[in-house]
């Protein structure tokens, strides 16, 4: 018998549809947990969060956050690791907004500097900040020491 | 408020204005005095050893009629009580009209500028930037040689040397041809070379000084540090091949100038000091008028 919403066994149903909230679709396969790290949803969030990995023939991950509509400035940071992700805002089961993530020009407090001797890797009261340059590939330039992160950006997530 | 954090923050026009001001102030730097900064106070915070930079800022401020307060040895400052740099800067900026900072961490000067209510001048942040050294190097080249479209050879440690990195960038603004002379282990990074090439700078790379010494206008020597080589024998062989002697200079251009950020170890034979090409001690002196120019422009 099909479980009712809220009963044990209804996880599949939650993953399929949410009433209100945000669905982040087309996340690069394997990056869903890093998306949650970037969004700061790591430590017992108040919202119900569903993570689906390796769907559509292992091509993408999906994250669904119930009861919370993420603002573009909150979500755009995930373009760092998943540039093709799309954001769907859901109200009463309907998609009322849909947009792609746009790489911001600067990020703060998301990624730590690759340079161990950078002032941001000390106890000083300063958050790591990067200017984002997008040429053939995404590059993060540390505002403080000038170091560049170009590869394996996810490794440097805070 | 204008901070002096990295040479990359300055346009060619802005650099030219600083060098012009330095030229105006050079007579005062030699023997004179001025009251341009009378009543102003400069704080010097050196968290790392320094001789030339520290003293030349001190002299520059005093020649302009101002006073200097000094953090003194880090061991006697509140840093030993665990005070962070941000708090120190917040406090000191209440005491002084500008702050000169040398710190072992890269990016320290940028961070300090965010906590300071007065201009911060970067006097070296780790392996990062040392913009006033670059400006005095440019001043020396302009005064003693030619700055526009100069042919300059950087010799020695081109991988770790912050002086070379900053000066190479600045010279790219003046259409220089740059010759990079270093052993394999100490070559300039591809990232840096690419940036120079993108800016339209001609680059020639070689391991032999003899390949370039007869064609360049400026020979910029750097210190090769022993700790960069795992094998001491290799260090000694490399150092020996990058040493300038009277013999090395026999076929150079008449107007060649030899520069060095100092301190030197073995890179330049002392017998070269008396030659007309030797410019390193004068270069060091030019730190005074250039720092006078900077101080007078930010305060």
mmCIF file of C-alpha atoms in Angstrom, chain A residues 5 11 21 31 34 42 44 48 59 64 70 75 79 82 95 101-102 105 113 126 137-138 145-147 157:
data_model
loop_
_atom_site.group_PDB
_atom_site.id
_atom_site.type_symbol
_atom_site.label_atom_id
_atom_site.label_comp_id
_atom_site.label_asym_id
_atom_site.label_seq_id
_atom_site.Cartn_x
_atom_site.Cartn_y
_atom_site.Cartn_z
ATOM 1 C CA UNK A 5 2.699 11.871 3.182
ATOM 2 C CA UNK A 11 10.638 9.565 0.918
ATOM 3 C CA UNK A 21 10.164 25.743 -1.794
ATOM 4 C CA UNK A 31 28.194 17.930 -6.623
ATOM 5 C CA UNK A 34 28.919 20.564 -2.229
ATOM 6 C CA UNK A 42 24.856 21.327 6.332
ATOM 7 C CA UNK A 44 20.525 20.068 10.728
ATOM 8 C CA UNK A 48 13.236 19.353 4.853
ATOM 9 C CA UNK A 59 24.101 12.872 -15.523
ATOM 10 C CA UNK A 64 14.943 20.079 -3.092
ATOM 11 C CA UNK A 70 16.147 30.782 -2.120
ATOM 12 C CA UNK A 75 22.017 30.478 -5.058
ATOM 13 C CA UNK A 79 27.617 28.287 -10.337
ATOM 14 C CA UNK A 82 27.795 23.614 -11.167
ATOM 15 C CA UNK A 95 6.881 26.129 -10.814
ATOM 16 C CA UNK A 101 22.448 30.279 -11.954
ATOM 17 C CA UNK A 102 24.629 33.242 -12.863
ATOM 18 C CA UNK A 105 31.500 38.819 -9.880
ATOM 19 C CA UNK A 113 42.450 30.694 -0.310
ATOM 20 C CA UNK A 126 38.678 38.633 7.652
ATOM 21 C CA UNK A 137 37.545 28.373 -17.354
ATOM 22 C CA UNK A 138 36.415 29.837 -14.069
ATOM 23 C CA UNK A 145 47.067 37.892 -1.779
ATOM 24 C CA UNK A 146 46.313 37.597 -5.501
ATOM 25 C CA UNK A 147 46.535 33.790 -5.610
ATOM 26 C CA UNK A 157 34.943 25.081 -0.104
#
